[in-house]
């Protein structure tokens, strides 16, 4: 695989920034929005609440939530995606009321939102559950100190959303430090909020009376970039991955260097040159700046053809190895015990029919298909389409033999 690929805007930033626009009375011009299914679903959600949301050109989305007249997001609407929980923080922050069904999304075992609720309650909301619907209401929201018991990206962002218009100062301790947490804070600040400390484990939000419209450009997608970097390493390729922030890629770059790839960093791009021999490696996924859980399946695919035995420990989710059964169909030799996978490197993978079990597992299957000898067909592409923009087109432009087949049934 050789050539250049341009990375799209970050999915996990976009799926929070679009709901965050609910807090703004005025036009938010959001640039570098990835054209993925999760974004389409969120746009539909915002429109059904009474906002306007239109693309201007390919990747600039203009949202005006001034006219929102509903605080209710029913199950039919939210079941398709996890990030719909950001509607709770945003609607509560602006209208002091949110009525949102429990979200769907990829299944990695239990996905509680207790820390989000703890934060809303600390700000003064009364939160109840009724038949799978979260109802949050408040007379007013008042800044306070919130200590997160677990480092949660979603809870950190959701509490920021609920707190930007609250009275006084809110602090979030043990906050998540992911690049997209910083991106949401920067978006809110561009609209007039006062959020400081994002990117550290202590975030301080001084409530402001209102947010106004403005323009903001979403950061590049760390995980899409990592997926192409791993693809280059796994196929002995030479790929320049453009529109990235190399700092966000440090844990992935370091691991790729460890397995023997050459990684060259430039200002806003990274070149990865794969080596014929892939060395074994051990990985534990952790919150940022640790190795990202959302890159775990892609790395396991790479290690499945490494020399020797590697161990991967999933440190974030209870159950994120469902895709391994599919990978074994291609000839990988992996033993999973709970949150640990032991990978005996094999000489090569053989093409076979597999399915995407979830978004990143699906990305792993595409990588596996690219390195396998013979043909691999992957079904359940709806998972991949949730979070990757034109994945097959980008791989094809690097010389991969990959195409999407539309089936009638
Ligand atoms: N957790 C709790 N209580 C909570 C919230 C989280 O116990 O109230 C636990 C979770 O069970 C998990 C850990 O804390 O064990 C981390 O969860 P976190 O809240 O950080 O995850 P999230 O916000 O639901 C986001 C991404 C995921 C990514 C994780 C971890 C979005 C929409 N999703 O999920 O991305 O895996 O952070 O980095 O931002 C993906 O893109 O494929 C994806 C799944």
Short mmCIF file of C-alpha atoms and ligand atoms in Angstrom, two decimals:
data_model
loop_
_atom_site.label_atom_id
_atom_site.label_comp_id
_atom_site.label_asym_id
_atom_site.label_seq_id
_atom_site.Cartn_x
_atom_site.Cartn_y
_atom_site.Cartn_z
CA UNK A 1 0.00 0.00 0.00
CA UNK A 2 1.58 3.28 -1.04
CA UNK A 3 0.68 6.93 -1.47
CA UNK A 4 -1.01 9.64 0.55
CA UNK A 5 -4.25 9.66 2.50
CA UNK A 6 -6.01 12.64 4.07
CA UNK A 7 -7.61 12.12 7.46
CA UNK A 8 -11.13 13.48 8.12
CA UNK A 9 -12.37 15.39 11.16
CA UNK A 10 -12.56 13.47 14.44
CA UNK A 11 -15.72 11.42 14.87
CA UNK A 12 -15.68 11.50 18.66
CA UNK A 13 -15.25 15.28 18.64
CA UNK A 14 -17.95 15.82 16.00
CA UNK A 15 -20.52 13.70 17.85
CA UNK A 16 -20.12 15.95 20.90
CA UNK A 17 -19.71 19.31 19.15
CA UNK A 18 -22.91 18.93 17.12
CA UNK A 19 -25.04 18.40 20.28
CA UNK A 20 -23.00 21.15 22.00
CA UNK A 21 -24.39 23.56 19.40
CA UNK A 22 -27.74 23.16 21.20
CA UNK A 23 -26.30 25.43 23.90
CA UNK A 24 -25.74 28.25 21.41
CA UNK A 25 -28.33 30.80 20.39
CA UNK A 26 -26.96 31.69 16.97
CA UNK A 27 -25.21 30.12 14.02
CA UNK A 28 -22.39 27.65 14.66
CA UNK A 29 -20.26 27.13 11.59
CA UNK A 30 -18.52 23.81 12.21
CA UNK A 31 -15.71 22.98 9.79
CA UNK A 32 -13.89 19.70 9.07
CA UNK A 33 -16.96 17.61 9.94
CA UNK A 34 -16.47 13.94 8.96
CA UNK A 35 -19.11 12.62 6.52
CA UNK A 36 -20.09 9.56 8.54
CA UNK A 37 -23.37 7.94 9.55
CA UNK A 38 -23.18 9.05 13.21
CA UNK A 39 -23.06 12.67 12.06
CA UNK A 40 -26.11 12.15 9.80
CA UNK A 41 -28.01 10.62 12.72
CA UNK A 42 -27.14 13.57 14.98
CA UNK A 43 -28.18 16.10 12.34
CA UNK A 44 -31.57 14.36 12.12
CA UNK A 45 -31.85 14.47 15.91
CA UNK A 46 -31.12 18.20 16.06
CA UNK A 47 -33.59 18.92 13.28
CA UNK A 48 -36.32 16.95 14.99
CA UNK A 49 -35.77 19.05 18.13
CA UNK A 50 -36.36 22.22 16.07
CA UNK A 51 -32.80 23.27 15.10
CA UNK A 52 -31.61 23.90 11.56
CA UNK A 53 -28.54 22.01 10.38
CA UNK A 54 -27.25 22.10 6.80
CA UNK A 55 -23.97 21.27 5.13
CA UNK A 56 -22.40 24.14 3.21
CA UNK A 57 -19.96 22.44 0.89
CA UNK A 58 -18.50 19.03 1.70
CA UNK A 59 -17.41 19.32 5.32
CA UNK A 60 -18.79 22.56 6.79
CA UNK A 61 -21.93 22.14 8.84
CA UNK A 62 -24.00 25.16 9.88
CA UNK A 63 -26.17 24.56 12.93
CA UNK A 64 -28.61 27.07 14.38
CA UNK A 65 -30.31 25.78 17.53
CA UNK A 66 -32.04 29.08 18.38
CA UNK A 67 -35.45 27.62 17.45
CA UNK A 68 -35.27 24.38 19.45
CA UNK A 69 -38.70 23.79 20.93
CA UNK A 70 -38.44 20.24 22.33
CA UNK A 71 -36.32 18.65 25.05
CA UNK A 72 -37.39 15.12 24.29
CA UNK A 73 -35.36 12.55 22.31
CA UNK A 74 -37.26 9.24 22.08
CA UNK A 75 -35.69 5.76 21.83
CA UNK A 76 -36.32 5.44 18.09
CA UNK A 77 -34.09 8.47 17.61
CA UNK A 78 -31.24 7.75 20.03
CA UNK A 79 -30.96 3.96 19.78
CA UNK A 80 -28.60 4.19 16.81
CA UNK A 81 -25.76 5.83 18.64
CA UNK A 82 -23.99 6.05 21.94
CA UNK A 83 -23.14 9.73 21.73
CA UNK A 84 -26.83 10.67 21.92
CA UNK A 85 -26.18 10.93 25.66
CA UNK A 86 -24.65 14.34 24.93
CA UNK A 87 -28.20 15.54 24.25
CA UNK A 88 -28.82 15.21 28.00
CA UNK A 89 -26.01 17.58 29.02
CA UNK A 90 -26.74 20.06 26.24
CA UNK A 91 -30.54 20.19 26.69
CA UNK A 92 -30.21 20.34 30.47
CA UNK A 93 -27.63 23.12 30.18
CA UNK A 94 -29.79 25.27 27.92
CA UNK A 95 -33.40 24.44 28.95
CA UNK A 96 -32.93 22.94 32.45
CA UNK A 97 -34.78 19.90 31.17
CA UNK A 98 -33.87 16.83 29.15
CA UNK A 99 -35.88 13.76 28.38
CA UNK A 100 -33.62 11.36 26.48
CA UNK A 101 -33.91 7.58 26.01
CA UNK A 102 -30.89 5.50 27.06
CA UNK A 103 -28.46 5.40 24.18
CA UNK A 104 -27.47 2.55 21.86
CA UNK A 105 -24.06 2.14 20.15
CA UNK A 106 -21.42 -0.59 20.00
CA UNK A 107 -21.68 -3.30 22.62
CA UNK A 108 -18.53 -3.79 24.73
CA UNK A 109 -20.23 -5.16 27.83
CA UNK A 110 -21.81 -2.86 30.34
CA UNK A 111 -21.66 0.83 29.44
CA UNK A 112 -22.92 2.71 32.51
CA UNK A 113 -23.53 6.47 32.59
CA UNK A 114 -23.55 6.81 36.38
CA UNK A 115 -20.73 9.38 36.32
CA UNK A 116 -22.66 11.60 33.90
CA UNK A 117 -25.68 11.45 36.21
CA UNK A 118 -23.57 12.09 39.30
CA UNK A 119 -22.31 15.27 37.61
CA UNK A 120 -25.77 16.50 36.61
CA UNK A 121 -27.05 15.88 40.14
CA UNK A 122 -24.09 17.70 41.67
CA UNK A 123 -24.97 20.71 39.50
CA UNK A 124 -28.47 20.68 40.98
CA UNK A 125 -30.49 18.54 38.57
CA UNK A 126 -32.96 15.92 39.64
CA UNK A 127 -32.39 12.84 37.47
CA UNK A 128 -34.78 9.91 37.19
CA UNK A 129 -35.22 6.92 34.89
CA UNK A 130 -38.55 5.81 33.55
CA UNK A 131 -38.87 2.89 31.12
CA UNK A 132 -35.40 3.35 29.68
CA UNK A 133 -35.69 7.14 29.49
CA UNK A 134 -33.44 9.50 31.46
CA UNK A 135 -35.30 12.54 32.69
CA UNK A 136 -33.15 15.37 34.04
CA UNK A 137 -34.69 18.57 35.40
CA UNK A 138 -33.48 21.53 37.40
CA UNK A 139 -34.78 24.85 38.72
CA UNK A 140 -31.32 26.18 38.12
CA UNK A 141 -27.81 24.76 37.78
CA UNK A 142 -25.05 25.90 40.14
CA UNK A 143 -21.31 25.36 39.74
CA UNK A 144 -19.72 22.85 42.08
CA UNK A 145 -16.76 20.45 42.44
CA UNK A 146 -17.18 17.05 40.79
CA UNK A 147 -14.72 14.18 41.21
CA UNK A 148 -15.10 11.43 38.63
CA UNK A 149 -14.71 7.93 40.11
CA UNK A 150 -13.62 6.61 36.71
CA UNK A 151 -11.88 8.51 33.94
CA UNK A 152 -14.72 8.90 31.46
CA UNK A 153 -14.60 10.80 28.18
CA UNK A 154 -18.39 10.93 27.95
CA UNK A 155 -18.95 12.08 31.55
CA UNK A 156 -16.23 14.75 31.29
CA UNK A 157 -17.76 16.21 28.12
CA UNK A 158 -21.37 15.87 29.26
CA UNK A 159 -20.66 17.67 32.54
CA UNK A 160 -18.89 20.46 30.62
CA UNK A 161 -21.99 20.83 28.46
CA UNK A 162 -24.30 21.03 31.46
CA UNK A 163 -21.99 23.45 33.31
CA UNK A 164 -21.09 26.13 30.74
CA UNK A 165 -24.29 28.10 31.35
CA UNK A 166 -24.60 27.25 35.09
CA UNK A 167 -24.15 29.89 37.79
CA UNK A 168 -20.62 30.07 39.18
CA UNK A 169 -17.63 27.78 38.86
CA UNK A 170 -17.63 24.03 38.21
CA UNK A 171 -14.50 21.92 38.55
CA UNK A 172 -14.17 18.41 37.15
CA UNK A 173 -11.43 16.41 38.86
CA UNK A 174 -10.00 13.18 37.43
CA UNK A 175 -11.23 14.41 34.05
CA UNK A 176 -10.51 12.58 30.79
CA UNK A 177 -7.66 14.14 28.78
CA UNK A 178 -8.46 12.85 25.27
CA UNK A 179 -7.81 15.24 22.37
CA UNK A 180 -11.54 15.40 21.67
CA UNK A 181 -12.23 16.55 25.24
CA UNK A 182 -9.94 19.49 24.50
CA UNK A 183 -11.65 20.03 21.16
CA UNK A 184 -15.10 20.32 22.74
CA UNK A 185 -13.73 22.81 25.31
CA UNK A 186 -12.17 24.84 22.48
CA UNK A 187 -15.46 24.79 20.55
CA UNK A 188 -17.39 25.99 23.62
CA UNK A 189 -14.80 28.73 24.26
CA UNK A 190 -15.04 29.84 20.62
CA UNK A 191 -18.79 30.33 21.26
CA UNK A 192 -18.14 32.42 24.39
CA UNK A 193 -17.79 29.84 27.18
CA UNK A 194 -15.05 29.94 29.81
CA UNK A 195 -13.52 26.48 30.09
CA UNK A 196 -9.94 26.13 31.30
CA UNK A 197 -7.69 23.15 31.92
CA UNK A 198 -9.09 20.75 29.29
CA UNK A 199 -6.34 18.27 28.46
CA UNK A 200 -5.35 18.03 32.13
CA UNK A 201 -7.19 16.08 34.81
CA UNK A 202 -8.66 19.26 36.31
CA UNK A 203 -11.12 21.26 34.23
CA UNK A 204 -12.52 24.53 35.50
CA UNK A 205 -15.68 25.98 33.96
CA UNK A 206 -16.88 29.47 34.83
CA UNK A 207 -20.54 29.76 33.89
CA UNK A 208 -21.53 32.48 31.42
CA UNK A 209 -25.07 33.82 30.80
CA UNK A 210 -25.22 32.82 27.12
CA UNK A 211 -23.21 31.43 24.21
CA UNK A 212 -23.14 33.15 20.81
CA UNK A 213 -22.55 31.82 17.34
CA UNK A 214 -19.11 31.47 15.78
CA UNK A 215 -16.86 29.33 13.61
CA UNK A 216 -14.86 26.30 14.71
CA UNK A 217 -12.81 23.63 12.92
CA UNK A 218 -12.78 20.07 14.30
CA UNK A 219 -9.42 18.35 14.92
CA UNK A 220 -8.30 15.43 12.72
CA UNK A 221 -9.43 11.95 13.74
CA UNK A 222 -6.75 10.25 15.85
CA UNK A 223 -8.24 6.80 15.32
CA UNK A 224 -8.76 7.06 11.57
CA UNK A 225 -5.13 8.23 11.32
CA UNK A 226 -3.99 5.33 13.50
CA UNK A 227 -5.97 2.86 11.39
CA UNK A 228 -4.15 3.97 8.21
CA UNK A 229 -0.79 3.98 10.01
CA UNK A 230 -1.32 0.38 11.13
CA UNK A 231 -2.45 -0.55 7.61
CA UNK A 232 0.82 0.80 6.22
CA UNK A 233 2.84 -1.16 8.78
CA UNK A 234 0.84 -4.37 8.23
CA UNK A 235 1.16 -4.34 4.42
CA UNK A 236 4.86 -3.36 4.26
CA UNK A 237 3.54 -0.17 2.74
CA UNK A 238 4.80 3.39 2.53
CA UNK A 239 2.00 5.81 3.34
CA UNK A 240 1.97 9.53 4.12
CA UNK A 241 -0.97 10.10 6.47
CA UNK A 242 -1.96 13.76 6.08
CA UNK A 243 -4.01 16.13 8.26
CA UNK A 244 -2.97 14.65 11.59
CA UNK A 245 -1.70 16.11 14.86
CA UNK A 246 1.45 14.00 15.47
CA UNK A 247 1.29 14.68 19.24
CA UNK A 248 -2.09 12.87 19.37
CA UNK A 249 -0.50 9.85 17.68
CA UNK A 250 2.44 9.37 20.07
CA UNK A 251 1.32 6.11 21.68
CA UNK A 252 0.48 4.57 18.29
CA UNK A 253 3.68 5.86 16.65
CA UNK A 254 5.78 4.46 19.51
CA UNK A 255 4.13 1.02 19.21
CA UNK A 256 4.62 0.94 15.45
CA UNK A 257 8.30 1.79 15.89
CA UNK A 258 8.53 -1.02 18.47
CA UNK A 259 7.15 -3.60 16.02
CA UNK A 260 9.75 -2.51 13.46
CA UNK A 261 8.02 0.08 11.26
CA UNK A 262 9.67 3.38 10.38
CA UNK A 263 7.60 6.35 11.56
CA UNK A 264 8.53 9.84 10.34
CA UNK A 265 6.71 12.80 11.89
CA UNK A 266 6.20 16.11 10.09
CA UNK A 267 4.21 19.20 11.14
CA UNK A 268 0.78 17.86 10.23
CA UNK A 269 1.48 14.49 8.66
CA UNK A 270 3.15 11.17 9.48
CA UNK A 271 4.82 8.73 7.11
CA UNK A 272 4.78 5.05 8.02
CA UNK A 273 6.99 2.56 6.21
CA UNK A 274 6.33 -1.07 7.04
CA UNK A 275 9.13 -3.56 7.58
CA UNK A 276 9.07 -7.15 6.21
CA UNK A 277 9.53 -8.47 9.75
CA UNK A 278 6.92 -7.47 12.32
CA UNK A 279 8.14 -7.83 15.90
CA UNK A 280 5.89 -8.95 18.73
CA UNK A 281 4.72 -6.34 21.26
CA UNK A 282 2.68 -6.06 24.43
CA UNK A 283 -0.04 -3.43 24.75
CA UNK A 284 -2.38 -2.26 27.47
CA UNK A 285 -5.12 0.14 26.42
CA UNK A 286 -5.60 3.09 28.75
CA UNK A 287 -7.22 6.53 28.81
CA UNK A 288 -5.21 9.22 26.92
CA UNK A 289 -2.24 9.62 26.74
CA UNK A 290 -2.15 5.82 27.01
CA UNK A 291 -2.68 3.54 24.03
CA UNK A 292 -6.27 4.10 22.78
CA UNK A 293 -8.81 1.30 23.17
CA UNK A 294 -10.26 2.35 19.82
CA UNK A 295 -6.98 1.21 18.17
CA UNK A 296 -6.92 -2.15 19.96
CA UNK A 297 -8.53 -4.35 17.24
CA UNK A 298 -6.37 -2.85 14.48
CA UNK A 299 -3.19 -3.55 16.49
CA UNK A 300 -4.29 -7.12 17.27
CA UNK A 301 -4.67 -7.71 13.53
CA UNK A 302 -1.14 -6.42 12.98
CA UNK A 303 0.26 -8.56 15.81
CA UNK A 304 -1.53 -11.63 14.43
CA UNK A 305 1.17 -11.79 11.73
CA UNK A 306 4.08 -10.72 13.99
CA UNK A 307 6.99 -12.99 14.85
CA UNK A 308 6.45 -14.48 18.30
CA UNK A 309 3.80 -14.11 20.99
CA UNK A 310 2.20 -10.78 21.90
CA UNK A 311 -0.15 -9.90 24.72
CA UNK A 312 -2.86 -7.22 24.56
CA UNK A 313 -4.72 -6.15 27.69
CA UNK A 314 -7.95 -4.18 27.28
CA UNK A 315 -7.86 -1.64 30.09
CA UNK A 316 -10.97 0.41 29.29
CA UNK A 317 -13.88 -1.84 28.28
CA UNK A 318 -15.05 -5.12 29.85
CA UNK A 319 -15.62 -6.92 26.59
CA UNK A 320 -13.89 -5.66 23.47
CA UNK A 321 -12.56 -8.83 21.86
CA UNK A 322 -15.74 -10.04 20.12
CA UNK A 323 -14.11 -9.54 16.72
CA UNK A 324 -11.41 -12.12 17.54
CA UNK A 325 -13.67 -15.03 16.49
CA UNK A 326 -13.93 -13.42 13.07
CA UNK A 327 -10.17 -12.88 12.88
CA UNK A 328 -9.62 -16.55 13.65
CA UNK A 329 -11.62 -17.45 10.55
CA UNK A 330 -8.76 -15.89 8.60
CA UNK A 331 -6.24 -18.12 10.37
CA UNK A 332 -5.14 -15.94 13.30
CA UNK A 333 -4.13 -17.79 16.47
CA UNK A 334 -5.45 -15.86 19.48
CA UNK A 335 -6.54 -16.90 22.95
CA UNK A 336 -8.81 -14.52 24.83
CA UNK A 337 -9.36 -14.69 28.56
CA UNK A 338 -11.57 -11.83 29.72
CA UNK A 339 -9.68 -8.63 29.10
CA UNK A 340 -6.48 -10.33 27.90
CA UNK A 341 -5.63 -11.60 24.42
CA UNK A 342 -2.56 -13.72 23.77
CA UNK A 343 -1.62 -13.64 20.11
CA UNK A 344 0.64 -16.28 18.57
CA UNK A 345 1.88 -14.73 15.37
CA UNK A 346 1.14 -16.77 12.23
CA UNK A 347 2.96 -16.72 8.91
CA UNK A 348 0.02 -15.28 6.99
CA UNK A 349 -3.78 -14.87 7.03
CA UNK A 350 -6.08 -16.47 4.44
CA UNK A 351 -9.10 -14.66 2.99
CA UNK A 352 -12.57 -15.76 4.18
CA UNK A 353 -16.03 -14.30 4.75
CA UNK A 354 -16.21 -12.33 8.04
CA UNK A 355 -18.49 -9.75 9.61
CA UNK A 356 -17.90 -6.46 11.37
CA UNK A 357 -18.93 -6.98 15.00
CA UNK A 358 -18.59 -3.28 15.88
CA UNK A 359 -16.97 -0.11 14.51
CA UNK A 360 -13.30 -0.69 15.35
CA UNK A 361 -13.61 -4.47 15.13
CA UNK A 362 -14.91 -3.83 11.61
CA UNK A 363 -11.90 -1.64 10.83
CA UNK A 364 -9.74 -4.51 12.07
CA UNK A 365 -11.50 -6.86 9.62
CA UNK A 366 -10.73 -4.51 6.73
CA UNK A 367 -7.05 -4.47 7.72
CA UNK A 368 -7.08 -8.25 8.05
CA UNK A 369 -8.66 -8.55 4.59
CA UNK A 370 -5.95 -6.31 3.13
CA UNK A 371 -3.12 -8.48 4.46
CA UNK A 372 -4.79 -11.86 3.95
CA UNK A 373 -3.94 -13.96 0.92
CA UNK A 374 -6.99 -14.34 -1.33
CA UNK A 375 -10.37 -12.69 -1.04
CA UNK A 376 -12.09 -11.55 2.15
CA UNK A 377 -15.69 -10.38 2.20
CA UNK A 378 -16.87 -8.29 5.14
CA UNK A 379 -20.55 -7.89 5.99
CA UNK A 380 -22.33 -5.59 8.47
CA UNK A 381 -20.63 -2.51 7.07
CA UNK A 382 -23.15 -0.31 8.89
CA UNK A 383 -20.79 -0.41 11.89
CA UNK A 384 -17.83 0.83 9.85
CA UNK A 385 -19.95 3.49 8.15
CA UNK A 386 -20.82 4.91 11.57
CA UNK A 387 -17.30 6.19 12.06
CA UNK A 388 -15.12 6.04 8.92
CA UNK A 389 -15.58 8.37 5.96
CA UNK A 390 -15.22 6.61 2.61
CA UNK A 391 -12.94 3.96 4.06
CA UNK A 392 -12.89 1.79 0.96
CA UNK A 393 -12.24 4.79 -1.31
CA UNK A 394 -9.28 5.89 0.83
CA UNK A 395 -7.77 2.39 0.88
CA UNK A 396 -8.36 1.96 -2.87
CA UNK A 397 -6.49 5.23 -3.51
CA UNK A 398 -3.49 3.65 -1.72
CA UNK A 399 -3.57 0.72 -4.13
CA UNK A 400 -5.69 -1.73 -2.12
CA UNK A 401 -7.96 -4.04 -4.07
CA UNK A 402 -11.16 -3.24 -2.17
CA UNK A 403 -14.69 -2.49 -3.25
CA UNK A 404 -18.15 -2.13 -1.73
CA UNK A 405 -20.77 -4.50 -3.07
CA UNK A 406 -24.40 -3.54 -2.65
CA UNK A 407 -26.53 -6.64 -2.03
CA UNK A 408 -30.26 -6.69 -2.74
CA UNK A 409 -31.32 -8.80 0.27
N1 LIG B 1 -17.75 4.39 32.77
C1 LIG B 1 -18.41 4.25 33.96
N2 LIG B 1 -19.39 5.15 34.28
C2 LIG B 1 -19.71 6.17 33.46
C3 LIG B 1 -19.03 6.33 32.24
C4 LIG B 1 -18.04 5.42 31.91
O1 LIG B 1 -18.14 3.33 34.72
O2 LIG B 1 -20.60 6.96 33.81
C5 LIG B 1 -16.68 3.45 32.41
C6 LIG B 1 -17.01 2.66 31.14
O3 LIG B 1 -17.78 1.51 31.43
C7 LIG B 1 -15.63 2.34 30.60
C8 LIG B 1 -14.80 3.55 31.02
O4 LIG B 1 -15.52 4.19 32.07
O5 LIG B 1 -15.12 1.21 31.24
C9 LIG B 1 -14.53 4.58 29.93
O6 LIG B 1 -15.74 4.99 29.34
P1 LIG B 1 -15.92 6.42 28.65
O7 LIG B 1 -17.05 7.11 29.31
O8 LIG B 1 -14.59 7.11 28.58
O9 LIG B 1 -16.38 6.01 27.18
P2 LIG B 1 -17.45 6.74 26.28
O10 LIG B 1 -17.39 8.20 26.51
O11 LIG B 1 -18.76 6.05 26.36
C10 LIG B 1 -15.83 7.25 24.31
C11 LIG B 1 -15.78 6.94 22.84
C12 LIG B 1 -15.44 5.48 22.64
C13 LIG B 1 -14.12 5.16 23.33
C14 LIG B 1 -14.17 5.59 24.80
C15 LIG B 1 -12.84 5.43 25.53
C16 LIG B 1 -17.44 8.48 22.00
C17 LIG B 1 -18.77 8.67 21.39
N3 LIG B 1 -17.09 7.22 22.27
O12 LIG B 1 -16.86 6.42 24.84
O13 LIG B 1 -15.26 5.36 21.24
O14 LIG B 1 -13.86 3.79 23.25
O15 LIG B 1 -14.57 6.97 24.91
O16 LIG B 1 -11.86 6.21 24.89
O17 LIG B 1 -16.69 9.42 22.21
C18 LIG B 1 -15.27 4.30 19.16
O18 LIG B 1 -15.06 5.39 18.64
O19 LIG B 1 -15.20 3.22 18.54
C19 LIG B 1 -15.65 4.24 20.57
C20 LIG B 1 -16.25 3.21 21.10
#
